[in-house]
Coordinates of C-alpha atoms in Angstrom, one line a residue:
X1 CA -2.4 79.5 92.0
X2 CA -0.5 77.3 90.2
X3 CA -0.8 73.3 90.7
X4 CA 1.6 70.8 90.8
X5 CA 1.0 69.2 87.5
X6 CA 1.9 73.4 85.8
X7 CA 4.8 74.2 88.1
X8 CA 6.6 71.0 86.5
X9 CA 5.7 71.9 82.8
X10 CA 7.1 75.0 83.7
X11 CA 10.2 73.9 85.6
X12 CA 11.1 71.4 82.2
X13 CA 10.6 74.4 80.3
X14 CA 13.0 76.9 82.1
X15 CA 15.3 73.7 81.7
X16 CA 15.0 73.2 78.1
X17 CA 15.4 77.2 78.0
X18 CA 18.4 77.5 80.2
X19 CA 20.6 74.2 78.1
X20 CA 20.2 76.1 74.9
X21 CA 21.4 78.9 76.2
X22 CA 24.4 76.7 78.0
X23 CA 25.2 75.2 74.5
X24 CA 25.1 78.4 72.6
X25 CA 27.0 80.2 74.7
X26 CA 29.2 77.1 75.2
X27 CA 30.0 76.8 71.5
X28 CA 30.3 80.8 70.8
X29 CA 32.7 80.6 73.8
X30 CA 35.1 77.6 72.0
X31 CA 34.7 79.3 69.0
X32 CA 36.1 82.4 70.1
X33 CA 38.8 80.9 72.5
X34 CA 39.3 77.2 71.4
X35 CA 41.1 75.8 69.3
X36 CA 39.1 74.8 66.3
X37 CA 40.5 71.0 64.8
X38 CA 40.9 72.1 61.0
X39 CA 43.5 75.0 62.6
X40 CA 46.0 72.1 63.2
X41 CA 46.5 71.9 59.5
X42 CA 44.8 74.5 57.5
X43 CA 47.0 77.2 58.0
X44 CA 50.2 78.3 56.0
X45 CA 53.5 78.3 57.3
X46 CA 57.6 78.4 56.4
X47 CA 60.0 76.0 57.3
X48 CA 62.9 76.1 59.2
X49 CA 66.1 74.7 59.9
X50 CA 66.5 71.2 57.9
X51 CA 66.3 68.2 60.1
X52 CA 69.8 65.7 59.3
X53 CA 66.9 63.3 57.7
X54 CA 66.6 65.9 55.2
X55 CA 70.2 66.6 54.6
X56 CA 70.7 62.7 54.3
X57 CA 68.0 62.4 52.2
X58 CA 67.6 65.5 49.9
X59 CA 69.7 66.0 47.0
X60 CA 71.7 69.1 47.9
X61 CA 70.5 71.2 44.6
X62 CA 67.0 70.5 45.4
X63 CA 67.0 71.5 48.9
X64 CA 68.5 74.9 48.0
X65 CA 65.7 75.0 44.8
X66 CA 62.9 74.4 47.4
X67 CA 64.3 77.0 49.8
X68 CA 64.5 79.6 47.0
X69 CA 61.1 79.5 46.4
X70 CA 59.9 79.4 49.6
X71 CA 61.9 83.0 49.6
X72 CA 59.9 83.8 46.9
X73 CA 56.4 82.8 47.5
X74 CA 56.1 81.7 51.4
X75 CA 55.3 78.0 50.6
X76 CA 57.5 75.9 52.8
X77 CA 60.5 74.0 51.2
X78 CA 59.9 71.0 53.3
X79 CA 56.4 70.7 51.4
X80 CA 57.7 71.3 48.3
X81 CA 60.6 68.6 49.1
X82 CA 58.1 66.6 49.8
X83 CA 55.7 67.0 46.6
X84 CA 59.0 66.2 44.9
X85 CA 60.3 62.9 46.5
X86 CA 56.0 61.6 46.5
X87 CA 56.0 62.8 43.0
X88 CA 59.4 61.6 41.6
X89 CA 61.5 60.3 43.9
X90 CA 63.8 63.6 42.9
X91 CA 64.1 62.5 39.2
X92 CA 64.1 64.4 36.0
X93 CA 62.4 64.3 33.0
X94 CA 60.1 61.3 34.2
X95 CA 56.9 60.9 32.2
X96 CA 53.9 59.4 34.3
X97 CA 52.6 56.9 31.6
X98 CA 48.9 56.9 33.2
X99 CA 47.1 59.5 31.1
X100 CA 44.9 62.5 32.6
X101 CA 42.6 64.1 30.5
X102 CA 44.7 63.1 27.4
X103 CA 47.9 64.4 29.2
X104 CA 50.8 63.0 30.5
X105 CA 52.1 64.7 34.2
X106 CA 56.1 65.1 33.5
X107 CA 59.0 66.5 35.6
X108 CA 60.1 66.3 39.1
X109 CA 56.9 67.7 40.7
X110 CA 54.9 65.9 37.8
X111 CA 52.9 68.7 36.6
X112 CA 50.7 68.3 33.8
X113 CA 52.3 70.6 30.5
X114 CA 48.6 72.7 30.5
X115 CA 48.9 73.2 34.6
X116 CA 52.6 74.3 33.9
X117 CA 52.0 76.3 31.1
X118 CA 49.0 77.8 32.5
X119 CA 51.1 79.2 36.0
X120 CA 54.2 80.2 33.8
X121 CA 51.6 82.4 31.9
X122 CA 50.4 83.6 34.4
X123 CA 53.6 84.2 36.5
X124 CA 55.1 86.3 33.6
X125 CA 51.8 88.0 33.1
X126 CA 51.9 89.2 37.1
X127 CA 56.1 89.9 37.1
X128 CA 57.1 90.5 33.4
X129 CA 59.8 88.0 34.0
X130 CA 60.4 87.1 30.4
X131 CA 62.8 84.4 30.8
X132 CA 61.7 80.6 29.7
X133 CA 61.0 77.9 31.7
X134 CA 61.4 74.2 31.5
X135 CA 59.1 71.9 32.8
X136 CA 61.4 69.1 33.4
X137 CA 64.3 71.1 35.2
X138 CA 64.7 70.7 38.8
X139 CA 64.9 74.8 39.6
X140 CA 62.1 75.8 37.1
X141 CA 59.1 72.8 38.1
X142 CA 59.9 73.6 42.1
X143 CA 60.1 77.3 41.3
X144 CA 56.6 76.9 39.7
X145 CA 55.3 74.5 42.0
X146 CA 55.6 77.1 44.7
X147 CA 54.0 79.4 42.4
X148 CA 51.5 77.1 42.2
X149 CA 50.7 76.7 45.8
X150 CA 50.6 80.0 46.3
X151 CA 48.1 80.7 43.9
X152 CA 46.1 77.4 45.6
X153 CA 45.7 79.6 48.8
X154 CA 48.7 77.6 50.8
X155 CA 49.0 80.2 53.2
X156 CA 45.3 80.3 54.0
X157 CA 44.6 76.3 53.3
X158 CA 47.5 74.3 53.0
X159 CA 45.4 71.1 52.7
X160 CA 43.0 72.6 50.2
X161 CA 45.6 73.6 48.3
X162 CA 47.5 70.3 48.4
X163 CA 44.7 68.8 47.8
X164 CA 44.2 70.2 44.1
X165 CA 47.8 69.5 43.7
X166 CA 47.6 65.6 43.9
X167 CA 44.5 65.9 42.3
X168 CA 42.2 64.9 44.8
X169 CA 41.5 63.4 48.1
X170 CA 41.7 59.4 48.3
X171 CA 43.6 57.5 50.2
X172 CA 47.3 56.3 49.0
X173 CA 50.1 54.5 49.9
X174 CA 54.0 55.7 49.2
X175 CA 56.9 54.2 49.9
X176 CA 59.6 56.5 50.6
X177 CA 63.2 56.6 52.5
X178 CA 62.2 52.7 53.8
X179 CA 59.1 53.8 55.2
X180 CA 55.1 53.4 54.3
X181 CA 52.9 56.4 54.4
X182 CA 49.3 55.9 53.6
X183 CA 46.3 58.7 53.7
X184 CA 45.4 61.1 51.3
X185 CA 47.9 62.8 49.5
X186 CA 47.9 66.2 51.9
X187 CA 48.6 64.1 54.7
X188 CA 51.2 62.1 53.7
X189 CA 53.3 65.6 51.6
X190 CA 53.1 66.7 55.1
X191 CA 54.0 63.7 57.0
X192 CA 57.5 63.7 54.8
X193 CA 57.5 67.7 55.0
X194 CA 58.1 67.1 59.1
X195 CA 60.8 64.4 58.8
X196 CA 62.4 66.9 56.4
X197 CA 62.1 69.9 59.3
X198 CA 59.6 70.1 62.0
X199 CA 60.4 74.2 62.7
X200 CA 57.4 76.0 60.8
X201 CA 57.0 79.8 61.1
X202 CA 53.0 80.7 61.0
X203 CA 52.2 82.7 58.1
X204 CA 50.6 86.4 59.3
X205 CA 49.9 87.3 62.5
X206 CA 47.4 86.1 65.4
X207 CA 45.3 88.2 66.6
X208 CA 45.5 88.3 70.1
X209 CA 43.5 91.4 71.5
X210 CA 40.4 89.6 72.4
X211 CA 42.4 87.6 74.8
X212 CA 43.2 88.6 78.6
X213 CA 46.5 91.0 78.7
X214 CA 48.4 88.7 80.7
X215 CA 48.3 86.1 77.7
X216 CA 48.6 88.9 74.8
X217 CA 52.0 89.2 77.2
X218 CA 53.1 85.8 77.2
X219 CA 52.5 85.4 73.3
X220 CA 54.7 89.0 72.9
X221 CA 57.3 87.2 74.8
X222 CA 57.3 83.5 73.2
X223 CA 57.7 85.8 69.9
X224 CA 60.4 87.1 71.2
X225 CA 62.0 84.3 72.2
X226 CA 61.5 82.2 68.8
X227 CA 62.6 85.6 66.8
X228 CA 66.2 85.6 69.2
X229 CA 66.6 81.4 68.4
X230 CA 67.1 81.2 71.9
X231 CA 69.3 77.9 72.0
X232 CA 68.0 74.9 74.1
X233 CA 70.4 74.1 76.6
X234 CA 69.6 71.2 79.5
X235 CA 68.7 73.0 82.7
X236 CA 69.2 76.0 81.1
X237 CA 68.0 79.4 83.7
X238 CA 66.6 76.9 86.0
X239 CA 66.8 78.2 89.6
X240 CA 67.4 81.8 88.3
X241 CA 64.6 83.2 85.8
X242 CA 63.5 85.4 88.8
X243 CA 67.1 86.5 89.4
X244 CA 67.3 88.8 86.1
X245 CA 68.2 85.7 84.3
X246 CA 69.3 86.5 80.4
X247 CA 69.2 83.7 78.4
X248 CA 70.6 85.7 75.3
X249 CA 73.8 85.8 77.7
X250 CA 73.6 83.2 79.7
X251 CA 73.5 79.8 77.6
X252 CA 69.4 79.4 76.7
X253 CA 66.5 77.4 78.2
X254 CA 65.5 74.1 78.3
X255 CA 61.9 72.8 77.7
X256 CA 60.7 73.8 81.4
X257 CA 63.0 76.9 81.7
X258 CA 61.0 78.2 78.3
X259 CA 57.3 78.1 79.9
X260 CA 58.7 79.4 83.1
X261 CA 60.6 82.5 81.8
X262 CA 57.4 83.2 79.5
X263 CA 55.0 82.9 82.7
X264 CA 57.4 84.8 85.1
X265 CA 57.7 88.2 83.4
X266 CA 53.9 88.1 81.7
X267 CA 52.6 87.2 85.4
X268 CA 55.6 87.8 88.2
X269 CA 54.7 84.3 89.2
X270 CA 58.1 82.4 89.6
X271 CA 56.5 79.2 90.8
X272 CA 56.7 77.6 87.2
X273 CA 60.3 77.8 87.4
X274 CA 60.7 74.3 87.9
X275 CA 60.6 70.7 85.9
X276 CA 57.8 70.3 83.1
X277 CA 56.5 67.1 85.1
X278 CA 56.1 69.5 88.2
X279 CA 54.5 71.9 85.6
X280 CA 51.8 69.4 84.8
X281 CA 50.5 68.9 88.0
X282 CA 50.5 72.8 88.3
X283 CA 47.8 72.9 85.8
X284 CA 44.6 72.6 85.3
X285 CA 44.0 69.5 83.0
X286 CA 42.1 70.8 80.0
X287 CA 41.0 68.9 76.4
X288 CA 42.9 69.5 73.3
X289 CA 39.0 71.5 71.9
X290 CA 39.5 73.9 74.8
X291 CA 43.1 74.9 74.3
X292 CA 43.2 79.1 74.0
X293 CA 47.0 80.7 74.0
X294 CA 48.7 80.5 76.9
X295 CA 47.9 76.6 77.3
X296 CA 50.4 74.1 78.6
X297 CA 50.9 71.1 76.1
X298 CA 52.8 68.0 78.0
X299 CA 54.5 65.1 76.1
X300 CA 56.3 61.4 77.6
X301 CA 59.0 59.7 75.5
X302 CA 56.7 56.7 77.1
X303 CA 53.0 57.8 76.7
X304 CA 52.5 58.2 80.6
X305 CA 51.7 61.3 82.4
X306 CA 54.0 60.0 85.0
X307 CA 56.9 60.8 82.8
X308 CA 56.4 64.0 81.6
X309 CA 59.7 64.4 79.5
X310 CA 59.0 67.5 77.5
X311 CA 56.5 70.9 77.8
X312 CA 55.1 73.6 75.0
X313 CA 52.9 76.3 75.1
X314 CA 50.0 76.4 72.6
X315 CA 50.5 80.0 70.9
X316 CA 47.1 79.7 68.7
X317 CA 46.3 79.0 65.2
X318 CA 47.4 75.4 65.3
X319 CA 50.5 76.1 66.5
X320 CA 52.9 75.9 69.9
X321 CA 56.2 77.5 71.1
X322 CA 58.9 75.3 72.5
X323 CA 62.5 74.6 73.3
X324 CA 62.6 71.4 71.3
X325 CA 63.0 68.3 72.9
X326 CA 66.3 67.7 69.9
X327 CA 68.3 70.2 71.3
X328 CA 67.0 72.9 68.6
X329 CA 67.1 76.6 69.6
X330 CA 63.4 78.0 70.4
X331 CA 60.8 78.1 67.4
X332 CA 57.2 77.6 66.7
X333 CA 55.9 74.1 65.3
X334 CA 52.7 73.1 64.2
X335 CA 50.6 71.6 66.9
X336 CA 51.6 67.9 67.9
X337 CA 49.1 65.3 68.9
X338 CA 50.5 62.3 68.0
X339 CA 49.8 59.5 70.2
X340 CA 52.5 57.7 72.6
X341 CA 54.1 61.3 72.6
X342 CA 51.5 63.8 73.5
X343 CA 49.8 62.9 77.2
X344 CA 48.3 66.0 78.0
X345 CA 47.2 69.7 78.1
X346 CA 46.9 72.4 80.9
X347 CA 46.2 75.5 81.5
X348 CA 48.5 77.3 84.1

């Protein structure tokens, strides 16, 4: 028989025993269903519709350039806007006098002449395009920037690869359309790359099929939506999403509207059909490392979670689906966390 002094070494033991197997399990479980932090920005994406910053802001040639070669190569314009305006400030033939490695970067996205040389090489090499290219015109550099990019693994990594692009990782400072940016160089291309247009389209497909049908539903139907460019209209199907509401025919969704039409026909539940601050307390309040598809996301024009002012849904992959809070017809946008405007996530 066992005395007291045993039955407690083997009671902490059990204990010690059963918290691995919580953590493991714990960690497998986020893994598999959370959303892992380097997601938010290390995976490739299009951009959409410019923003009127860009169109202020972007000359017009270089705006259709960048959209070209995002056609060609699936690097988003807005990040090769971007690279252009950090790198120089949408000027031609500009010579960068700081040497590296004996060279001189030149041209509006300020590649060095080996770099450039090297990816029209190899460009040719792949297409048998036999046309010549120059690297300080506007149309050739962003052409072969997104080239470049490409061939960086942008739509696997886009901070890896914009990383090798501004040639490493330190912090900086740039001064751009009257604003400061400061990080490293990713962060701040992609900073500018959402004031340019803040509707991305994820490169490839999620796969879904380890998740429960009911959200593999939902995600079919946010596709859907975002594919149609539902347009965002204020109060928009409110009152009637159970009624057979179309909102291809009858004038679009609002924020609220959006999550409620996606959760009525994946679940038959018509309970969500109401505002997104009602929506909120619906939920069940989760972290940002636990969000799966299918999660609620809930923003305040004041930072309070007793204003909810705006709702997503969390599609996966570091992205969300939402009626935008501008007025903009429905799309997917990479996740947003920023502080004073993100309060919250839920899960329904």
């Amino acid at each position: 028989m066992l005395n007291k002094h045993d039955r407690e070494r083997i009671f902490k033991i059990v204990l010690a025993f059963s918290l691995v197997l919580i953590l493991f399990f714990g960690f497998a479980f986020a893994s598999l269903f959370g959303v892992n932090p380097e997601d938010i920005l290390n995976s490739g994406f299009t951009s959409g519709t410019p923003s009127e910053f860009a169109l202020n802001n972007i000359p017009p040639d270089i705006l259709q350039y960048c959209k070209e070669a995002q056609d060609r190569f699936n690097v988003s314009w807005a990040i090769l806007a971007a690279i252009c305006s950090v790198e120089s400030n949408f000027q031609t033939d500009l010579v960068n006098p700081t040497p590296v490695n004996g060279e001189h970067a030149t041209g509006p996205m300020q590649f060095l002449p080996s770099t450039f040389n090297e990816c029209v090489s190899e460009y040719k090499k792949e297409t048998g395009d036999t046309r010549n290219f120059d690297i300080n015109s506007k149309e050739d550099s962003i052409f072969i920037a997104g080239y470049y990019l490409k061939k960086l693994g942008f739509d696997k990594d886009p901070n890896k690869a914009l990383t090798v692009y501004g040639g490493g990782n330190k912090t900086l400072t740039v001064t751009r359309f009257g604003r400061t940016f400061t990080g490293s160089y990713s962060t701040i291309i992609q900073q500018i790359a959402d004031l340019f247009s803040e509707q991305v389209m994820p490169l490839g497909s999620i796969d879904y099929s380890k998740y429960p049908e009911i959200i593999q539903r939902e995600m079919a139907i946010a596709n859907d939506l975002v594919n149609k460019q539902i347009p965002y209209v204020y109060g928009g199907g409110h009152g009637q999403i159970a009624l057979g509401y179309n909102p291809d025919q009858n004038h679009g969704l609002d924020c609220s509207s959006f999550v409620a039409y996606i959760i009525y026909h994946a679940t038959g539940d018509s309970s969500w059909d109401t505002t997104a601050d009602v929506q909120y307390k619906k939920c069940t309040p989760i972290s940002v490392d636990q969000l799966q598809p299918g999660d609620l996301l809930f923003y305040s024009s004041t930072g309070s979670v007793n204003n909810i002012t705006h709702v997503a849904i969390y599609v996966g992959g570091g992205y969300m689906a939402q009626e935008h809070h501008k007025g903009l017809p429905a799309e997917y946008s990479k996740l947003n966390l920023n502080a004073g405007w993100f309060v919250a996530a839920g899960r329904p």
